[in-house]
Amino acid sequence: MANNDLVRLIEAIGRLAAGGFVMGADWQVVHDICQRHEGEQPFDWGHALCHRIEGDDWNADYWYRRAGKSRGTGTIADEWSAMRAILSQKA
């Protein structure tokens, strides 16, 4: 796993969070980073979060399973807070 891409993912999701987790250019950047690392747990988790933001629960759940995670029951912001702490330790 490329640690610099993990740092990029954390930064990109941070920008997405600052913008209120809305679809747009920041969302696309996160999605693109995750697709380049398909099959790597942290990026599959980020991919799941993207599709949760999109409102595509079926697709999100697919990526959560790939990442070995479950879809959060709280807000997307809550999930990102927990995710950021875990990903930051790996970066």
Coordinates of C-alpha atoms in Angstrom, one line a residue:
M1 CA 0.0 0.0 0.0
A2 CA 1.3 3.4 -0.9
N3 CA 1.4 5.5 2.3
N4 CA 1.5 8.7 0.3
D5 CA -1.8 7.7 -1.3
L6 CA -3.3 6.9 2.1
V7 CA -2.3 10.4 3.2
R8 CA -3.9 11.8 0.0
L9 CA -7.1 9.8 0.8
I10 CA -7.2 11.2 4.4
E11 CA -6.7 14.8 3.1
A12 CA -9.3 14.3 0.3
I13 CA -11.9 13.0 2.6
G14 CA -11.1 15.9 5.0
R15 CA -11.9 18.3 2.2
L16 CA -15.1 16.4 1.4
A17 CA -16.0 16.6 5.1
A18 CA -15.3 20.3 5.2
G19 CA -17.7 20.7 2.2
G20 CA -20.5 18.9 4.0
F21 CA -20.0 15.5 2.3
V22 CA -21.8 16.5 -0.9
M23 CA -21.3 15.0 -4.3
G24 CA -19.0 17.0 -6.5
A25 CA -15.3 17.4 -7.4
D26 CA -14.1 16.5 -3.9
W27 CA -16.2 13.3 -3.9
Q28 CA -14.8 12.4 -7.3
V29 CA -11.2 12.8 -6.1
V30 CA -11.9 10.4 -3.1
H31 CA -13.6 7.9 -5.4
D32 CA -10.7 8.0 -7.9
I33 CA -8.1 7.5 -5.2
C34 CA -10.0 4.5 -3.9
Q35 CA -10.5 2.9 -7.3
R36 CA -6.7 3.1 -7.9
H37 CA -6.2 0.9 -4.8
E38 CA -9.1 -1.5 -5.2
G39 CA -8.6 -4.5 -3.0
E40 CA -6.6 -2.6 -0.3
Q41 CA -8.7 -2.4 2.9
P42 CA -8.4 1.3 3.8
F43 CA -9.2 2.3 0.2
D44 CA -12.1 -0.1 0.0
W45 CA -13.4 1.4 3.2
G46 CA -13.1 4.9 1.7
H47 CA -14.9 3.6 -1.4
A48 CA -17.8 2.4 0.8
L49 CA -18.0 5.8 2.4
C50 CA -18.2 7.4 -1.0
H51 CA -21.2 5.3 -2.0
R52 CA -22.8 5.9 1.4
I53 CA -22.5 9.6 0.7
E54 CA -23.9 9.0 -2.8
G55 CA -26.9 7.3 -1.2
D56 CA -26.2 4.0 -3.0
D57 CA -26.5 1.7 0.0
W58 CA -26.3 -1.5 -2.0
N59 CA -23.0 -0.5 -3.6
A60 CA -21.7 0.9 -0.2
D61 CA -22.5 -2.3 1.5
Y62 CA -20.5 -4.2 -1.2
W63 CA -17.5 -2.1 -0.4
Y64 CA -18.0 -2.3 3.3
R65 CA -17.9 -6.1 3.0
R66 CA -14.7 -5.9 0.9
A67 CA -13.2 -3.7 3.5
G68 CA -14.3 -6.0 6.4
K69 CA -16.4 -3.3 7.8
S70 CA -20.1 -2.6 8.5
R71 CA -22.0 0.5 7.4
G72 CA -22.1 3.0 10.2
T73 CA -25.4 3.6 11.9
G74 CA -24.5 7.2 12.9
T75 CA -23.9 10.1 10.7
I76 CA -21.4 10.1 7.9
A77 CA -19.4 12.7 9.9
D78 CA -19.3 10.2 12.9
E79 CA -18.1 7.5 10.6
W80 CA -15.4 9.7 9.1
S81 CA -14.2 10.7 12.6
A82 CA -13.7 7.1 13.5
M83 CA -12.2 6.3 10.1
R84 CA -9.8 9.2 10.2
A85 CA -8.4 8.0 13.5
I86 CA -7.8 4.5 12.2
L87 CA -6.4 5.6 8.8
S88 CA -4.1 8.2 10.4
Q89 CA -2.4 5.4 12.5
K90 CA -1.7 3.5 9.2
A91 CA -0.4 6.5 7.3

